[in-house]
Short mmCIF file of C-alpha atoms in Angstrom, two decimals:
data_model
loop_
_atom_site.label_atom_id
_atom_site.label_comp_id
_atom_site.label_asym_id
_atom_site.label_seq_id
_atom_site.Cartn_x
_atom_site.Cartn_y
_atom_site.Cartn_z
CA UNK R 887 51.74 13.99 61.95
CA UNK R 888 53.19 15.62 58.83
CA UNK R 889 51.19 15.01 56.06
CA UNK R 890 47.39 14.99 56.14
CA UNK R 891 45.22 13.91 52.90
CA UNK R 892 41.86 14.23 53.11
CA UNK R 893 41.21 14.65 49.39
CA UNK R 894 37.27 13.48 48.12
CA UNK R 895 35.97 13.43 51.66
CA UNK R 896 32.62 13.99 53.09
CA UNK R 897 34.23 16.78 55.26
CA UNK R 898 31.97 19.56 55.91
CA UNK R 899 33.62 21.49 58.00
CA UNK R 900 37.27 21.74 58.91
CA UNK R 901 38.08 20.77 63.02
CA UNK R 902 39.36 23.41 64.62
CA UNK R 903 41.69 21.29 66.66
CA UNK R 904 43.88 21.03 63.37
CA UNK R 905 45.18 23.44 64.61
CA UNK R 906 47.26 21.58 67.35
CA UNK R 907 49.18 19.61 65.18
CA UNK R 908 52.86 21.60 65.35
CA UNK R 909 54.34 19.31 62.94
CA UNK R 910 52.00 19.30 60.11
CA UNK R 911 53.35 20.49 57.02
CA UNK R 912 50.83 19.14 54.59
CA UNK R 913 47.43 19.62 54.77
CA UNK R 914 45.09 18.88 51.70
CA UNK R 915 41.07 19.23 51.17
CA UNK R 916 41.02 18.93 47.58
CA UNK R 917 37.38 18.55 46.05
CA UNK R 918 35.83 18.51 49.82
CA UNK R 919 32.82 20.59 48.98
CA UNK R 920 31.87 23.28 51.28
CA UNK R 921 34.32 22.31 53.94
CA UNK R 922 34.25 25.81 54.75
CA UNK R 923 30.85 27.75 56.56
CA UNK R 924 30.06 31.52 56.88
CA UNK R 925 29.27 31.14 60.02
CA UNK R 926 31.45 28.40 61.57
CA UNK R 927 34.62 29.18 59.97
CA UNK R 928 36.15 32.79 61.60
CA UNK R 929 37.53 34.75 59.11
CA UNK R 930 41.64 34.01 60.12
CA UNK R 931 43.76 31.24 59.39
CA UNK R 932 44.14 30.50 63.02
CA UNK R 933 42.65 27.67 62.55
CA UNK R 934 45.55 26.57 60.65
CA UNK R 935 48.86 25.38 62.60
CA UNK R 936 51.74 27.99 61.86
CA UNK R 937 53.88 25.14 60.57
CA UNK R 938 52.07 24.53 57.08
CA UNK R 939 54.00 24.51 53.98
CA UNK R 940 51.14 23.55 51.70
CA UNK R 941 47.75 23.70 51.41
CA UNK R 942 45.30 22.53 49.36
CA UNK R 943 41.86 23.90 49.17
CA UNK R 944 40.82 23.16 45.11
CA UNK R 945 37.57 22.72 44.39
CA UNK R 946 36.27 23.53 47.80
CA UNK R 947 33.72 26.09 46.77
CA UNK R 948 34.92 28.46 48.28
CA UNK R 949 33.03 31.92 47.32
CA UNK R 950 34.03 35.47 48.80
CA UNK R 951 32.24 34.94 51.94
CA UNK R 952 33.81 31.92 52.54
CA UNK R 953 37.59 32.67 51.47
CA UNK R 954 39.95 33.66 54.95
CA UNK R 955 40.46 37.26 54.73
CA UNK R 956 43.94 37.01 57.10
CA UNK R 957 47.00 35.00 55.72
CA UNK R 958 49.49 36.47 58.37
CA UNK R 959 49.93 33.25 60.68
CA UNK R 960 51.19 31.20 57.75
CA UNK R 961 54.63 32.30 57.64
CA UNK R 962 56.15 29.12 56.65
CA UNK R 963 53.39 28.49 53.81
CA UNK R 964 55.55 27.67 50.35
CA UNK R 965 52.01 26.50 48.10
CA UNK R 966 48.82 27.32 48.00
CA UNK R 967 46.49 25.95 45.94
CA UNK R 968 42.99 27.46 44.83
CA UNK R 969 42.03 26.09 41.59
CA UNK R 970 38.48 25.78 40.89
CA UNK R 971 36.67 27.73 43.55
CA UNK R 972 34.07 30.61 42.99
CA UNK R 973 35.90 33.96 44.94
CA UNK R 974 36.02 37.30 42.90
CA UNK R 975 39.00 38.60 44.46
CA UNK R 976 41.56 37.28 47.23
CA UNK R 977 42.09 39.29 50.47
CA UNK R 978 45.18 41.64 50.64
CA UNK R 979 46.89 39.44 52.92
CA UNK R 980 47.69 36.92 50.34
CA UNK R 981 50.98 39.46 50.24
CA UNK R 982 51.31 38.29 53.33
CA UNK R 983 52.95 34.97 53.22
CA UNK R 984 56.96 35.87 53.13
CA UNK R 985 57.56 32.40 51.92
CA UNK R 986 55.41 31.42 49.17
CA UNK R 987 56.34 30.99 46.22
CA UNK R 988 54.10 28.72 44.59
CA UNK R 989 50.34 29.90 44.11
CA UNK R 990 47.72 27.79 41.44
CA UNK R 991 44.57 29.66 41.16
CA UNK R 992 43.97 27.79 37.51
CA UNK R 993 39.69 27.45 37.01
CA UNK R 994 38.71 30.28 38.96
CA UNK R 995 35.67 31.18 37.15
CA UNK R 996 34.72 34.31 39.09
CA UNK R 997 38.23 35.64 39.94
CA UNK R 998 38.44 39.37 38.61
CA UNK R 999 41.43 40.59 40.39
CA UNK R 1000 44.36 39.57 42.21
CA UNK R 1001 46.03 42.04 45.01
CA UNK R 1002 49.84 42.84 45.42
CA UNK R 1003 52.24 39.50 45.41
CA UNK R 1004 55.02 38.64 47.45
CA UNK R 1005 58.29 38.68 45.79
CA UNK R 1006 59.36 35.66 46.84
CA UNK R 1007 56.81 34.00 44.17
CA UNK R 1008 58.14 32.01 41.51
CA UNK R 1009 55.22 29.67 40.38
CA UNK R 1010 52.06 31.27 39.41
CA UNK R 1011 49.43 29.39 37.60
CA UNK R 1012 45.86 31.57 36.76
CA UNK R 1013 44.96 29.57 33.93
CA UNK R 1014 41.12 29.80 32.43
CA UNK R 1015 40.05 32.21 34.32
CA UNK R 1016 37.79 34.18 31.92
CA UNK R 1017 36.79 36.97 34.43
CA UNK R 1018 40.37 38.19 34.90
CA UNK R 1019 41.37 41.60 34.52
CA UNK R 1020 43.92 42.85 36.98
CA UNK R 1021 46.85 41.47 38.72
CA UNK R 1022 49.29 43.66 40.82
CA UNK R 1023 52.67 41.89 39.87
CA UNK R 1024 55.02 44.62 40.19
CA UNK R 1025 57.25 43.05 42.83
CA UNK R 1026 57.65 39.59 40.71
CA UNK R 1027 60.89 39.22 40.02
CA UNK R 1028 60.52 36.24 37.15
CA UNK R 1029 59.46 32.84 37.36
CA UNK R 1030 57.03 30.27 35.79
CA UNK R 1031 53.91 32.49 34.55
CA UNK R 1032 50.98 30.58 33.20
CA UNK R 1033 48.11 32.90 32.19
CA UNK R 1034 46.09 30.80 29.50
CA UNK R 1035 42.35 31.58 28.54
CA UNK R 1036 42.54 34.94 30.89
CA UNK R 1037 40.85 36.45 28.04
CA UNK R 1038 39.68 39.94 29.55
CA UNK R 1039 43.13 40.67 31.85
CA UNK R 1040 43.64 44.09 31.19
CA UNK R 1041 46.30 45.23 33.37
CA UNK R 1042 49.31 43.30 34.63
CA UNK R 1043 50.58 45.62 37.14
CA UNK R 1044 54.41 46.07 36.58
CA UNK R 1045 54.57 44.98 32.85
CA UNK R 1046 51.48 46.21 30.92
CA UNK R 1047 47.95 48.34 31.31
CA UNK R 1048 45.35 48.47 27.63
CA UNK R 1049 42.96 51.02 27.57
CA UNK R 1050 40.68 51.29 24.60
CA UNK R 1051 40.96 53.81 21.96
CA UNK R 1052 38.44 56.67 21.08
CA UNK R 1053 36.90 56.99 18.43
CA UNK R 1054 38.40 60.01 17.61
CA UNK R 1055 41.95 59.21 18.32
CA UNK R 1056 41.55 56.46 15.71
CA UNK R 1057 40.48 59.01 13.27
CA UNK R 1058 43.38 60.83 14.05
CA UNK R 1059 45.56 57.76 13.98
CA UNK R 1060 44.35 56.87 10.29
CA UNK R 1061 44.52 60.54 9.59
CA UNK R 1062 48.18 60.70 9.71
CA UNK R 1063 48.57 57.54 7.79
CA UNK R 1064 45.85 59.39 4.70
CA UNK R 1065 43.20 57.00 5.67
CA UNK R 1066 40.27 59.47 5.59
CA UNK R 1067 36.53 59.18 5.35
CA UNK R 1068 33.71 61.61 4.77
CA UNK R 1069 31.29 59.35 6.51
CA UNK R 1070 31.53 59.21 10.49
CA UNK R 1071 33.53 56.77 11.75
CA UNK R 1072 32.23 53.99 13.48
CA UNK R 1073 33.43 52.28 16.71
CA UNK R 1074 36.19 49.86 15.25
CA UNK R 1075 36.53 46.45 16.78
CA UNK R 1076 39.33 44.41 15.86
CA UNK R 1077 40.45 40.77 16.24
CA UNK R 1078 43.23 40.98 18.83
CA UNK R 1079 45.48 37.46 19.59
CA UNK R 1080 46.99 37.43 23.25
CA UNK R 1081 50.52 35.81 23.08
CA UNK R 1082 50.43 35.72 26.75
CA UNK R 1083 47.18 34.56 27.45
CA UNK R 1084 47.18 32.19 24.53
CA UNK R 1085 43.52 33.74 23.29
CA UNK R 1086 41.81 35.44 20.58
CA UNK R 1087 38.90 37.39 21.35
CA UNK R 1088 36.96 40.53 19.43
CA UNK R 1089 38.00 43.44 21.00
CA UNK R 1090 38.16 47.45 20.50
CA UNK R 1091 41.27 48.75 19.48
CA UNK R 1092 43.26 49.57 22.40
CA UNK R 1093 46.84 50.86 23.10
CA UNK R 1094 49.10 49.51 25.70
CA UNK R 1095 51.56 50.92 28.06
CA UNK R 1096 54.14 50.28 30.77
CA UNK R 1097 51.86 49.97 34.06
CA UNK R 1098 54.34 50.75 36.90
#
């Protein structure tokens, strides 16, 4: 067997003699809610045959506790898709996987960060995830980058860090331009449009710089 859909099933739990089929290079659970347990499901992708290129795990519900903290078996893995699943963070070894270069993490309501990336990436989708605010890209080497509606990400490891402005460094900022009050200046909030995140948000003013 190559390919294996089971997309919309009643699946529960995933069978860990999956992983005896050698040949399987597709394997999709996409919108199989809580396929994965705490306690049923170790925390490896043993369970996984070594010979997967892609897998799907979208809307599986996955949470923290339920997300595979070891990616290191799946050396052949090309995509991996996570849209739409409720983890705060993925595990270090996602840096792991030498081949992938395709990784969809679009819906992710909770995610806040994302760890180092492999290189080899070249399709990255985090699209609408509002929670996002740091993403260690400083190995990507270009490629199809889709960060719509990440309306908090701060820090894009490799390209670009904001940090908010003081108070007082705005006074001295206006200073120098003769913009000067006798009255104490307030914390300024400005409206701030995100090119690369495609949002608009209320925001204090905040400088950027080269994050390396």
């Amino acid at each position: 067997m190559v390919v294996l859909l089971a997309d919309g099933t009643a699946i529960s739990t995933i069978p860990e003699t999956i992983g005896n089929l050698e040949k399987l290079k597709i394997l999709s659970f996409h919108d199989c809610h809580l396929i994965f347990s705490p306690r049923k499901f170790p925390q490896t992708m043993n369970i996984f045959p070594a010979s997967l290129q892609e897998l799907d795990l979208r809307h599986c519900n996955l949470s923290d506790s339920m997300i595979p903290h070891d990616f290191r078996g799946l050396f052949l893995l090309q995509t991996l898709k996570l849209c739409g699943n409720n983890f705060t963070s993925l595990p270090a070894s996602i840096g792991n996987l030498p081949k992938l270069t395709k990784l969809l993490l679009n819906n992710c309501k909770r995610l806040e960060y994302i760890p180092e990336l492999q290189s080899s990436l070249e399709t990255f989708h985090a699209n609408d995830c509002p929670r996002l605010q740091f993403i260690n890209m400083k190995f990507w080497r270009g490629g199809e980058l889709k960060l719509h509606g990440c309306r908090n990400l701060k820090c894009l490891q490799g390209f670009f860090n904001l940090e908010p402005l003081g108070v007082d460094v705005v006074e001295k900022i206006l200073g120098t331009c003769g913009l000067v009050t006798e009255k104490p200046f307030p914390a300024v909030e400005v409206h701030i449009i995100n090119n690369l995140t495609r949002t608009a948000i209320i925001s204090p003013i905040q400088v950027s710089y080269i994050s390396l």
